[in-house]
XYZ file of C-alpha atoms in Angstrom:
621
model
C 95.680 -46.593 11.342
C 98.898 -47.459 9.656
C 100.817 -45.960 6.386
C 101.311 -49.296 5.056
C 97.646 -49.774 5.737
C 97.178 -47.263 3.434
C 99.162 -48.338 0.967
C 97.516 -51.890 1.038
C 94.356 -49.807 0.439
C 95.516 -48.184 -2.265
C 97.063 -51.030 -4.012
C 93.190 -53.222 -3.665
C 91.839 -50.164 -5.149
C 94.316 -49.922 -8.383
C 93.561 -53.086 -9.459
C 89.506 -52.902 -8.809
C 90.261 -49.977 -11.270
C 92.370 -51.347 -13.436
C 90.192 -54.774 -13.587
C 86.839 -52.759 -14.609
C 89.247 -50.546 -17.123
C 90.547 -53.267 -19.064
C 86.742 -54.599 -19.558
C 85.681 -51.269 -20.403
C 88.182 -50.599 -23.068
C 88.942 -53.992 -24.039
C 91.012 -54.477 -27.765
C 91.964 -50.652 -27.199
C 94.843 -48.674 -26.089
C 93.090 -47.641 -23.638
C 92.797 -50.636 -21.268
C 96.318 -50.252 -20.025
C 96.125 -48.564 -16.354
C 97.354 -45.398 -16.212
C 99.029 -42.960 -13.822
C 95.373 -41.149 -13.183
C 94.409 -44.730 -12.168
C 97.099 -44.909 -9.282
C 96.575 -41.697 -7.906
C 92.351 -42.051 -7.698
C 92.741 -45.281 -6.110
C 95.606 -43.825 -3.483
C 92.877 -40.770 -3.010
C 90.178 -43.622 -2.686
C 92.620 -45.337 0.110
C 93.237 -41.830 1.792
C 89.522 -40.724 2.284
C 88.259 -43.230 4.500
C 92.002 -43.004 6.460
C 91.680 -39.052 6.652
C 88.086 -39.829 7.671
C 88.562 -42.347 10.316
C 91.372 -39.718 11.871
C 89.058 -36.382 11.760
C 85.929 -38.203 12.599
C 86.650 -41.789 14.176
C 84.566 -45.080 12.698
C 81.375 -43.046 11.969
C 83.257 -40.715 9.733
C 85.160 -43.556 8.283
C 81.875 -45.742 7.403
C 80.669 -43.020 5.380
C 83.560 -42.582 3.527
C 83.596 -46.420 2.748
C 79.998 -46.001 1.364
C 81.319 -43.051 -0.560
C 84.274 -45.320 -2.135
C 82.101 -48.044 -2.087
C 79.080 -46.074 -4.553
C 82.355 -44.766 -6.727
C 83.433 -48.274 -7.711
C 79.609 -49.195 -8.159
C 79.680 -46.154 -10.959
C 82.435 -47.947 -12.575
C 81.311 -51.275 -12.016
C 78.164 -49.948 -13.888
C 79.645 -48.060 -16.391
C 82.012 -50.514 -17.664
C 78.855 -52.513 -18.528
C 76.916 -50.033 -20.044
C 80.294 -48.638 -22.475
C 80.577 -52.266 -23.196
C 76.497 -52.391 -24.272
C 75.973 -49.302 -25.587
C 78.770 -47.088 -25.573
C 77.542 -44.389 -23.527
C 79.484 -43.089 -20.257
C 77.738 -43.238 -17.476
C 77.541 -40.200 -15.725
C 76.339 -38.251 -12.677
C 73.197 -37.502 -15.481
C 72.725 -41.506 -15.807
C 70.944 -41.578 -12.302
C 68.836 -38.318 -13.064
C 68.145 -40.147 -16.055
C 66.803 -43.373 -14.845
C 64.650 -41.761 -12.539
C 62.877 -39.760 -15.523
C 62.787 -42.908 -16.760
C 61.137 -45.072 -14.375
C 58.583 -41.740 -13.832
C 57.793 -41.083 -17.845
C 58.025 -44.314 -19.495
C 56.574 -47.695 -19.493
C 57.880 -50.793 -17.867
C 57.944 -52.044 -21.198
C 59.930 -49.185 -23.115
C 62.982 -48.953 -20.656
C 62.995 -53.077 -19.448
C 65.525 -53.644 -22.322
C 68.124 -51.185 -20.965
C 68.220 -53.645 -18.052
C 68.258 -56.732 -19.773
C 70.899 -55.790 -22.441
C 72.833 -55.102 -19.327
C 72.776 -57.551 -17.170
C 73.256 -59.447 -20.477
C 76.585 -58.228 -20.272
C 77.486 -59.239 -16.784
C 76.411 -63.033 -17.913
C 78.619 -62.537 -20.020
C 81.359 -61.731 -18.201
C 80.812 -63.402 -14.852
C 84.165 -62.912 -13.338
C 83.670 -59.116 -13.833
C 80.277 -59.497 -12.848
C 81.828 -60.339 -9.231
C 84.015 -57.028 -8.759
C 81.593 -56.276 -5.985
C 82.983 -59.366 -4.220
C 86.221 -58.529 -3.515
C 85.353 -54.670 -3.342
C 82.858 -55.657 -0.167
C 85.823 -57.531 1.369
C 88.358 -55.286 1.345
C 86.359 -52.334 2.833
C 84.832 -54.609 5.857
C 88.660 -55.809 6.963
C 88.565 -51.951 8.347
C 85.642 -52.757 10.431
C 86.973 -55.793 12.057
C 88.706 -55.583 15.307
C 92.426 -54.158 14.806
C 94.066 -57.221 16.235
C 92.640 -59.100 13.820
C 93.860 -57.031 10.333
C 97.027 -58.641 9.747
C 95.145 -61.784 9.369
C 92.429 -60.816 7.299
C 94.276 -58.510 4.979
C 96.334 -61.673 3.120
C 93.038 -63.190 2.834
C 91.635 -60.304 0.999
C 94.317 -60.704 -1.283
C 94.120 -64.011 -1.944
C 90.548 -62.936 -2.479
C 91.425 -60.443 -4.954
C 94.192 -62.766 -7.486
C 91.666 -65.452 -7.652
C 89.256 -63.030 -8.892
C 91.867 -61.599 -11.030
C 92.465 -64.631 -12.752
C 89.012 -65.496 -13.779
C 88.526 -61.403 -15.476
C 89.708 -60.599 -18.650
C 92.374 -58.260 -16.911
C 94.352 -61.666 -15.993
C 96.582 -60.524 -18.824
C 97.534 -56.877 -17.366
C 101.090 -56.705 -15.867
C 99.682 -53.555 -13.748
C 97.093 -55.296 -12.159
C 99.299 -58.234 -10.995
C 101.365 -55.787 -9.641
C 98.819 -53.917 -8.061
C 98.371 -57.160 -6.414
C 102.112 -57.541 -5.242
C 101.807 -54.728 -3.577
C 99.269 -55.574 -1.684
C 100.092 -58.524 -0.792
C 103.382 -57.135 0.483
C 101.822 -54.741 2.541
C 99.833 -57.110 3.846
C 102.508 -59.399 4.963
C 105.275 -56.372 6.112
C 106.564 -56.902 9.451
C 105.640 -54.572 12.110
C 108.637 -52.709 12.207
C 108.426 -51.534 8.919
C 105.408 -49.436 9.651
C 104.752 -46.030 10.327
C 102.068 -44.607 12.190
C 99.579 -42.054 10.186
C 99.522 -38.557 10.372
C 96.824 -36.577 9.059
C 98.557 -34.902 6.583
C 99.798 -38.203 4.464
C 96.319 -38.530 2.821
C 95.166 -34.850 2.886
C 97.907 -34.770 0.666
C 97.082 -37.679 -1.450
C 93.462 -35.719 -1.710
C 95.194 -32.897 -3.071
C 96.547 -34.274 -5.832
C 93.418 -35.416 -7.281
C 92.050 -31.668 -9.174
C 95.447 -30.570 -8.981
C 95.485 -33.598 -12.524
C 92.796 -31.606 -14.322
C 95.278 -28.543 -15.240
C 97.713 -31.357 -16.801
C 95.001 -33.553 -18.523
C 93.894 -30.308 -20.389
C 97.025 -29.329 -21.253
C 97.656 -33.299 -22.543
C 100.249 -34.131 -19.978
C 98.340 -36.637 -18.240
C 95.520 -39.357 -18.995
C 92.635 -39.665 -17.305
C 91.800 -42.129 -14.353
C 88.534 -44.095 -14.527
C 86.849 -43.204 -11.732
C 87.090 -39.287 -11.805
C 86.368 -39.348 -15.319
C 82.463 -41.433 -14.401
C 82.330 -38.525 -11.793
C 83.921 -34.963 -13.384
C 83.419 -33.629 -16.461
C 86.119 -34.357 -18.842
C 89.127 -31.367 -19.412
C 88.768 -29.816 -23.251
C 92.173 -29.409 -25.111
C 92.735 -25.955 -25.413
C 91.901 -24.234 -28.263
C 94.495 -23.240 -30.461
C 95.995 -19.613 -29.755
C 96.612 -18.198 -33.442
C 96.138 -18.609 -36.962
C 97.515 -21.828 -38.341
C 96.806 -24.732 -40.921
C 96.334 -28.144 -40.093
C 97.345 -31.728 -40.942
C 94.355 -32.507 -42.442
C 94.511 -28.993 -44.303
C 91.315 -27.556 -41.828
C 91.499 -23.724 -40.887
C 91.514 -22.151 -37.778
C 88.192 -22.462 -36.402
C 86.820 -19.115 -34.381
C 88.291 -16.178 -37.029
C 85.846 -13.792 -38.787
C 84.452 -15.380 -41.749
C 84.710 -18.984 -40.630
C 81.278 -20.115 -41.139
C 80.322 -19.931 -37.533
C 77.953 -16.870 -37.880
C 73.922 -17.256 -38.363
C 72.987 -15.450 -40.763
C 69.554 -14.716 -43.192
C 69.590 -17.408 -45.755
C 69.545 -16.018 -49.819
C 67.100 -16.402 -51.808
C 67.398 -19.050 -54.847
C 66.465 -19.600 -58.318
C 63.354 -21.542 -56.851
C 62.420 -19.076 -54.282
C 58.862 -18.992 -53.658
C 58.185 -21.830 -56.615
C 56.010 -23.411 -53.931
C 54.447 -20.800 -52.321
C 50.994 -21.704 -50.473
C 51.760 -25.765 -50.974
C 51.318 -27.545 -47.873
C 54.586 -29.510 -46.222
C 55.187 -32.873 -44.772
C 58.501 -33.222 -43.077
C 59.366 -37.034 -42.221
C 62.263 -37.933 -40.331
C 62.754 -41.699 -39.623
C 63.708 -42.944 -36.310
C 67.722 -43.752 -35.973
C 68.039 -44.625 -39.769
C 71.121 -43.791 -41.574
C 71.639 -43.917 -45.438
C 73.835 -47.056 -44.914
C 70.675 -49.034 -43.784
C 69.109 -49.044 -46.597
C 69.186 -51.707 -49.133
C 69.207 -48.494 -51.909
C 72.729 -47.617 -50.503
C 73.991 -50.764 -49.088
C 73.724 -54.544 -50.292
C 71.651 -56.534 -47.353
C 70.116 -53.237 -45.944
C 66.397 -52.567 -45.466
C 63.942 -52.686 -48.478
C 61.694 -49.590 -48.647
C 59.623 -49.420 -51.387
C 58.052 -46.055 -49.977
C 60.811 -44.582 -49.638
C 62.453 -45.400 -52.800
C 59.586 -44.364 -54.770
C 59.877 -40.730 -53.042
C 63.798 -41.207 -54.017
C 63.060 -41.455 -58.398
C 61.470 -38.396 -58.534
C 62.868 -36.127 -55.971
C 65.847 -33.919 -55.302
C 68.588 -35.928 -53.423
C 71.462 -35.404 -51.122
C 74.670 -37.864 -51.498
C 75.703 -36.943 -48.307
C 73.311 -35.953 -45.567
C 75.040 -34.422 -42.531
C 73.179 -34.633 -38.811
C 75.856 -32.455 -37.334
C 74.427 -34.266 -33.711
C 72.861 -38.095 -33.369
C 70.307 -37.280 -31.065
C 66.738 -36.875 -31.149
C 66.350 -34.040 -29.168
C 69.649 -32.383 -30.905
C 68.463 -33.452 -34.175
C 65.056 -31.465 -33.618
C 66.803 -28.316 -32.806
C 69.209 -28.495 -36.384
C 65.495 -28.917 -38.288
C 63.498 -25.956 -36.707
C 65.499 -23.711 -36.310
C 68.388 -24.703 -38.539
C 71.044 -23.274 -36.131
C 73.059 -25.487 -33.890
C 71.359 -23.873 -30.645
C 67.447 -22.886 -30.286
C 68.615 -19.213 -29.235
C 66.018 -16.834 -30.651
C 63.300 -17.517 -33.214
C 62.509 -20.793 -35.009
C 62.021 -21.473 -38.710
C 58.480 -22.886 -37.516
C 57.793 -19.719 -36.358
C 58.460 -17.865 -39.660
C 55.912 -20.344 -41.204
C 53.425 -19.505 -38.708
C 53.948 -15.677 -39.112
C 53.779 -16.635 -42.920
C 50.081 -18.041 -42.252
C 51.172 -21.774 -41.744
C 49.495 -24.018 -39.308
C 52.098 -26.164 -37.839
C 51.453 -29.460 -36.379
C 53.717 -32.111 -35.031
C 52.976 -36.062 -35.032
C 54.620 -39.023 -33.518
C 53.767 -42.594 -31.530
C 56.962 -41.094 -29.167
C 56.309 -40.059 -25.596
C 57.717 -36.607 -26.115
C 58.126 -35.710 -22.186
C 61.175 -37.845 -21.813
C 64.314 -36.615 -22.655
C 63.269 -33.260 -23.288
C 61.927 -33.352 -26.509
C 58.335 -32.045 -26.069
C 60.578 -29.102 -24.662
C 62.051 -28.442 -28.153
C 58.832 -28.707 -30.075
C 57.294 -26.663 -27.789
C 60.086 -23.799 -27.926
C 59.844 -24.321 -31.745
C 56.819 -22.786 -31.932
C 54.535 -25.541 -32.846
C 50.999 -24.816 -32.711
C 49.633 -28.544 -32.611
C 51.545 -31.658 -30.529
C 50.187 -34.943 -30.765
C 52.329 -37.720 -28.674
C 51.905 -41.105 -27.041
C 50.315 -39.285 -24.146
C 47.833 -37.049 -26.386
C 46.940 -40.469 -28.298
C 46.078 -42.400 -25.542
C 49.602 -43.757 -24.313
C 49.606 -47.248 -25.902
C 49.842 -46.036 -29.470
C 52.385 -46.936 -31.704
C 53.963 -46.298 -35.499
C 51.351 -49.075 -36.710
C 48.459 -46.929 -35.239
C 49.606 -43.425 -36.926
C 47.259 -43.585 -39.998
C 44.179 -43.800 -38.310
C 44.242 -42.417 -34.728
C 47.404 -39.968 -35.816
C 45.243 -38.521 -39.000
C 41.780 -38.800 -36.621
C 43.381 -36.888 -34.053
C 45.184 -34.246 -36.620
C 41.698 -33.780 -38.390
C 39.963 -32.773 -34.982
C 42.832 -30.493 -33.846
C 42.725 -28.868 -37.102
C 39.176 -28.618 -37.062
C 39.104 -26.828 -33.423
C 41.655 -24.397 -34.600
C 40.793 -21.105 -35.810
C 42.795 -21.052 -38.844
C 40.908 -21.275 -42.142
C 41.536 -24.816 -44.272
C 42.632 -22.450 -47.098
C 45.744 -21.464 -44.797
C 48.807 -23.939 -45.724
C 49.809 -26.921 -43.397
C 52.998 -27.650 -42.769
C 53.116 -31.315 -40.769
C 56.192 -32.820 -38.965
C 55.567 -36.321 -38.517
C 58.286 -38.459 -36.231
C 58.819 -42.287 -36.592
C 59.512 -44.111 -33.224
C 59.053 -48.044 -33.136
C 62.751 -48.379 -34.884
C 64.447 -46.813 -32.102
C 66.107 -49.185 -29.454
C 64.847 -51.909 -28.902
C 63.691 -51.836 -32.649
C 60.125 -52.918 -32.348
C 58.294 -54.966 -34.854
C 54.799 -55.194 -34.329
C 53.609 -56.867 -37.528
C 54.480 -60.230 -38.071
C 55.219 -60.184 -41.572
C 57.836 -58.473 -40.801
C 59.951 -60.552 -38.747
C 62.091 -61.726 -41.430
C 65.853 -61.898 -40.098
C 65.918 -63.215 -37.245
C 66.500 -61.645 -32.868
C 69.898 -60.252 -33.275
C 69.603 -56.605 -32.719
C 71.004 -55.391 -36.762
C 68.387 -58.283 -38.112
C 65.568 -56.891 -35.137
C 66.447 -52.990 -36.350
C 66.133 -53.446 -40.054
C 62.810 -55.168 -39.912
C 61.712 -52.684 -38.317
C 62.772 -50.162 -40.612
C 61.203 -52.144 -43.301
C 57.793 -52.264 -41.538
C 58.380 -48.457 -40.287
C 58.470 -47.839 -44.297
C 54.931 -49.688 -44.643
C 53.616 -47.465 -42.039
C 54.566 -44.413 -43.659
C 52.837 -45.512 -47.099
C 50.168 -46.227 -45.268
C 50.525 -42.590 -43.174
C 50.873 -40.869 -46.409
C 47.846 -42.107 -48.630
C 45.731 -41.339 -45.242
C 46.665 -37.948 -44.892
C 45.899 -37.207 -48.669
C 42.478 -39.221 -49.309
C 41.138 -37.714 -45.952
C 42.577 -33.982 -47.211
C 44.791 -33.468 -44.523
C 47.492 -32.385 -47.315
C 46.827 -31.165 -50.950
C 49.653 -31.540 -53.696
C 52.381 -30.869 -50.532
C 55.913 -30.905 -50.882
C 57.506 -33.711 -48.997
C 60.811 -33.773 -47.344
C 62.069 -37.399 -46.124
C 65.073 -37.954 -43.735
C 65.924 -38.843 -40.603
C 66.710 -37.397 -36.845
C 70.352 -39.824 -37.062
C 71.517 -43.045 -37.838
C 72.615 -45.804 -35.647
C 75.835 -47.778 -34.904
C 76.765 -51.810 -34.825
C 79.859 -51.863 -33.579
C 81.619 -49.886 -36.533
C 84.830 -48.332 -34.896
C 83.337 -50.148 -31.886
C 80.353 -47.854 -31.364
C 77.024 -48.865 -30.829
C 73.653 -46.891 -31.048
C 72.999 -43.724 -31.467
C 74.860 -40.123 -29.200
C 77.766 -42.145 -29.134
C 80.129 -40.607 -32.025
C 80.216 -38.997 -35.320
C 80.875 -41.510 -37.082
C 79.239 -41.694 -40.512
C 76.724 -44.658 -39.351
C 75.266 -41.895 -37.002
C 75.880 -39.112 -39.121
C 74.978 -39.730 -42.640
C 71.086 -40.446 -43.415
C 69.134 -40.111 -46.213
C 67.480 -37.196 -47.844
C 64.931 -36.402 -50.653
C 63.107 -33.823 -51.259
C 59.862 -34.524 -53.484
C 57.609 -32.628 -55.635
C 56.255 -32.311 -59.515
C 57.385 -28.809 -59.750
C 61.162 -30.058 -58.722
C 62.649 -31.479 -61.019
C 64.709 -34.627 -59.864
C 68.425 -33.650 -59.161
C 71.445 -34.545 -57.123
C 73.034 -32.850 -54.811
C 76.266 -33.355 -52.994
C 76.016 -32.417 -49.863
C 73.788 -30.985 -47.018
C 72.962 -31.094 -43.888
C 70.029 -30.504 -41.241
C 71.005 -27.028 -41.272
C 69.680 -26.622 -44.608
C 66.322 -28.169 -44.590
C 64.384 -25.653 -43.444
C 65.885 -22.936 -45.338
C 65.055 -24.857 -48.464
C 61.445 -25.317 -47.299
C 60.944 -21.721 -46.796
C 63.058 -20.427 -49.620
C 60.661 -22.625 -52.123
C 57.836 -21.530 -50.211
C 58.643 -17.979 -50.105
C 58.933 -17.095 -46.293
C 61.751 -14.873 -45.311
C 63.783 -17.586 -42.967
C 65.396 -16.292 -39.581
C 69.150 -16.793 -39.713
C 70.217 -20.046 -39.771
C 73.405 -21.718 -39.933
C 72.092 -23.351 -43.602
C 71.002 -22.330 -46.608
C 68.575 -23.398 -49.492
C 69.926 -26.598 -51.212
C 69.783 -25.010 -54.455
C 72.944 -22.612 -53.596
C 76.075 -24.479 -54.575
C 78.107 -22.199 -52.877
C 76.981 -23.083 -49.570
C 79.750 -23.477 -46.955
C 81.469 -27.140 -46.829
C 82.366 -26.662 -42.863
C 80.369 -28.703 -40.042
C 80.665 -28.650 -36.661
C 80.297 -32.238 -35.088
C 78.811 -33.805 -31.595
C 77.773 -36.655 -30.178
C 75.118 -34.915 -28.313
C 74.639 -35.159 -23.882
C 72.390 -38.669 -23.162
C 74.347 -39.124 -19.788
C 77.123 -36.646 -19.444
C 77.019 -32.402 -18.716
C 79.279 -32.113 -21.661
C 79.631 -34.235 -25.215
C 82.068 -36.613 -25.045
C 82.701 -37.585 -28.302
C 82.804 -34.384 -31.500
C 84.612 -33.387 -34.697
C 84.694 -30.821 -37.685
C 83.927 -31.464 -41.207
C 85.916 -29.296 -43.530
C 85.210 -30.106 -46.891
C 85.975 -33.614 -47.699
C 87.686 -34.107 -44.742
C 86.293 -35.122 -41.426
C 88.314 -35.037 -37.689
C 87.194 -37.039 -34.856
C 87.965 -36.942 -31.604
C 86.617 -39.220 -28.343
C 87.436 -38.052 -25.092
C 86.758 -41.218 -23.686
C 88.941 -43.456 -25.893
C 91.073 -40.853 -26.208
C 91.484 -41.408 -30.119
C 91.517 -38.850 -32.767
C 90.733 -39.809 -36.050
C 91.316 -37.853 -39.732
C 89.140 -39.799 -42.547
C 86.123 -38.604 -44.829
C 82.237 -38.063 -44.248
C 81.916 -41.601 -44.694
C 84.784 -42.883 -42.794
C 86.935 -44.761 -45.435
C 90.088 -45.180 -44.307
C 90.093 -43.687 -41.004
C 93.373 -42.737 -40.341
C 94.736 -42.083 -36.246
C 96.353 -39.340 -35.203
C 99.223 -38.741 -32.675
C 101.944 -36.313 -31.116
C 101.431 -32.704 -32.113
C 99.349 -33.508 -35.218
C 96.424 -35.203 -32.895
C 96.753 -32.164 -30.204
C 96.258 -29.625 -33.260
C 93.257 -31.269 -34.719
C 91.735 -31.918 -31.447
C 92.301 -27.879 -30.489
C 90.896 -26.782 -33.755
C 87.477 -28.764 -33.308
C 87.012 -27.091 -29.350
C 87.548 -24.300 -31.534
C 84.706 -24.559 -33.079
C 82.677 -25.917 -30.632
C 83.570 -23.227 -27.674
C 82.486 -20.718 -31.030
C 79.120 -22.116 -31.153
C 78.367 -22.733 -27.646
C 78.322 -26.224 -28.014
C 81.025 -27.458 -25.221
């Protein structure tokens, strides 16, 4: 083992990296390579090298494997950030296998297909493996033979290079000088190894994290698929910032659960049963109500002329399980007791319905810890049921649960029911509803049209069969979803306001119809027991009918595949901050993201410090 075979190691492995970061981050600042880049692929050269040296070629072989799975990570994530724009993460693998266990085939096949989708796509990214395979066998060739196979592996590597969409980088052409020099040195320019050349290569690699925290130093694409990503540091005193936002963290801030007040309309609906409907992954803009070309829903539009009304609807996290959490116990964590168990101390039964398979992803967890008596899922329903199937074996199943219970029919209900067929893949089941065409925007809002049938059709069951009586009905949704505004896609990717901002109404003859500015999950079930006159446990929200509520929000993504969030913000008003760790952009702009504006230098550090702030405050990071 040579230095300068080392270095020729090194160099292969920069532009591998630097390839599958330019397809990952393509059209952003962030596809240029970056220092972190060069110093994971010199620590990916030095393993196998300090391996081969402590251990010989069975040490060294599984080291290669161990290089060889890292660039398979990024190889894989690249493709799924380009799909989805999720980062995959040592939780993507847990993931899948909970997957594969507690799903169908048929609910996780897309996730595949959409992906490999993407490698057809790109096909000469799609053949990274190629040259990564190559360059990690020339070490297990006889030694006489390396200085022959090594140019090959290079001329190997800038063919593929020219057929990727990194054929444009200046650092990965020379990442490829370099190894083809090394390749070609003569002998006398080489050194022999010592031990200590890559051990300290190795070292280098966490001592990064210190200066990446403290903003002195990108990230490299590798150890950010593998580590958790370094927080800025919150900020140490009192200060303003750019976008006029207080110091997050200080006494007073808005941070602090605490018992909701009573309102003018406290206990107006006291004893009146409750039906609580969030929609599956629809934001307001989705609608045709808010936005020309959006999905018509006649249901839900009738529910809108007669009810009380949020402009803005805030789900400070777009994700299910996240999204669950906010509504029960209208905190930001589920520490200590639940709305839903106020109601059921109040004399409330409490049942939940949806067509979802609640045991993946945790979310049968949440309901459970909620404090919901009653939980009818897929599995309860008999596993193949779906939004379409809700009114009659949903209701038939409610009716004999209810029935079984002890509680008397006098005894208010108060009913959760959960939409699922318009999250991804956005199933339409009815063919009167295929309208628009198989793009995935057209596929999503037919389904949200025929998702609006089925809850019509949900509704008038549960009244004509007496399920509910006069109830008060609350309409929103657990998040919205993304199309490639800001270049997100899905849902638990950002905060932007396609995620973020969904509708709201809140319906019944005693209400009279009104408008109000602003809310958020926090608030909904403080509202619900303010009107029905159940002292709420303290909550992060209040009733809607205060209009002196606080205007602050904290904001994140939520964790589908990482330990930590890796994209959050802080609404302050009328102003909203941003900020992706994996981009590494940081945007100022409103709750609905009109003119977004990006931030740099000092003013970017600041606003990123205050919003750890505020999520270190709540627990959240």
């Amino acid at each position: 083992m040579s230095a300068l075979a080392v270095v020729h190691d090194a160099a292969v492995a920069f532009v591998l990296l630097a390839v599958a970061r330019a397809v990952k981050f393509a059209g952003q600042a962030a596809a240029r390579p970056v220092p972190g880049d060069g110093i994971w692929a010199a620590g990916l050269a030095a393993g196998p090298a300090l391996a081969e040296l402590a251990g010989g070629p069975v040490a060294r072989a599984a080291a290669c494997a161990a290089v060889l799975a890292v660039l398979a990570t990024v190889w894989v994530g690249a493709a799924v950030w380009r799909t989805f724009t999720v980062e995959v993460g040592p939780l993507a693998f847990d993931g899948l296998v909970r997957s594969l266990f507690s799903r169908e085939p048929s609910e996780v096949s897309w996730v595949r297909s959409w992906t490999l989708g993407f490698y057809r796509g790109s096909p000469g990214f799609a053949l990274l493996p190629v040259p990564a395979v190559a360059w990690l066998a020339v070490a297990f060739l006889p030694p006489q033979t390396h200085p022959a196979a090594r140019p090959v592996v290079v001329a190997l590597l800038v063919t593929w290079l020219a057929v990727t969409p990194a054929r444009t980088r200046a650092g990965a052409w020379l990442g490829c000088a370099l190894a083809a020099a090394t390749a070609s040195a003569p002998a006398a320019l080489d050194r022999p190894l010592e031990w200590w050349h890559p051990a300290v290569v190795l070292a280098l690699l966490p001592a990064c994290r210190p200066l990446r925290r403290r903003g002195l130093m990108r990230g490299s694409l590798a150890g950010d698929c593998l580590l958790p990503r370094p927080w800025p540091s919150p900020p140490r005193g009192p200060r303003t910032g750019a976008a006029g936002t207080r110091r997050a963290g200080t006494e007073g801030d808005g941070w602090r659960a605490r018992a909701p007040r009573g309102s003018p309309y406290a206990g107006a609906l006291r004893g009146h049963d409750v039906l609580l409907i969030t929609l599956e992954s629809v934001g307001r803009s989705h609608l045709a109500r808010f936005t020309p070309g959006g999905a018509s829903t006649p249901f839900v539009d009738a529910l809108y002329a007669r009810a009380v009304v949020s402009e803005r609807h805030v789900v400070p996290s777009p994700l299910t399980t996240n999204a669950h959490v906010l509504l029960a116990h209208g905190r930001y964590r589920a520490a200590g007791e639940s709305q839903v168990h106020r109601l059921t101390a109040a004399g409330y039964r409490t049942a939940y319905l949806t067509s979802a398979r609640t045991s993946y992803n945790g979310l049968r967890d949440v309901i459970t810890e909620a404090g919901y008596q009653i939980l009818l899922d897929r599995s309860r329903l008999g596993g193949a049921v779906t939004d379409r199937e809700l009114p009659r074996a949903g209701v038939d199943a409610l009716l004999d649960e209810l029935t079984a219970s002890r509680a008397s029919r006098r005894d208010p209900l108060f009913l959760h029911v959960h939409t699922h067929d318009t999250h991804v893949p956005y199933c339409v089941r009815d063919p009167r509803f295929r309208r628009r065409g198989e793009g995935r925007q057209e596929r999503f809002l037919d389904a949200v049209e025929e998702s609006d049938d089925n809850l019509r059709r949900l509704h008038r069951a549960l009244i004509e069969r007496g399920v509910l009586r006069d109830p008060l009905i609350v309409v929103t949704s657990d998040h919205g979803e993304s199309f490639g505004s800001l270049g997100y896609h899905f849902h638990a990717t950002a905060v932007t306001a396609d995620q973020t901002l969904v509708p709201f109404a809140l319906v019944h003859p005693a209400l009279p119809p009104a408008v109000i500015p602003r809310s958020s999950h926090l608030d909904v079930l403080p509202t619900v027991l303010d009107l029905a006159g159940v002292p709420a446990a303290p909550a992060h929200g209040e009733s809607l009918f205060h209009d002196d509520r606080p205007r602050r929000l904290a904001l994140w993504a939520g964790r589908p595949m990482r330990r930590s969030t890796s994209c959050y913000g802080l609404i302050d008003g009328d102003r909203k901050l941003m900020i992706d760790l994996v981009t590494e952009r940081c945007f100022e702009t409103d709750w609905e993201d009109r003119s977004p504006r990006t931030l740099h230098g000092p003013e970017r550090h600041h606003a990123a410090q205050l919003a750890t702030a505020a999520m270190r405050r709540l627990g959240l990071d």
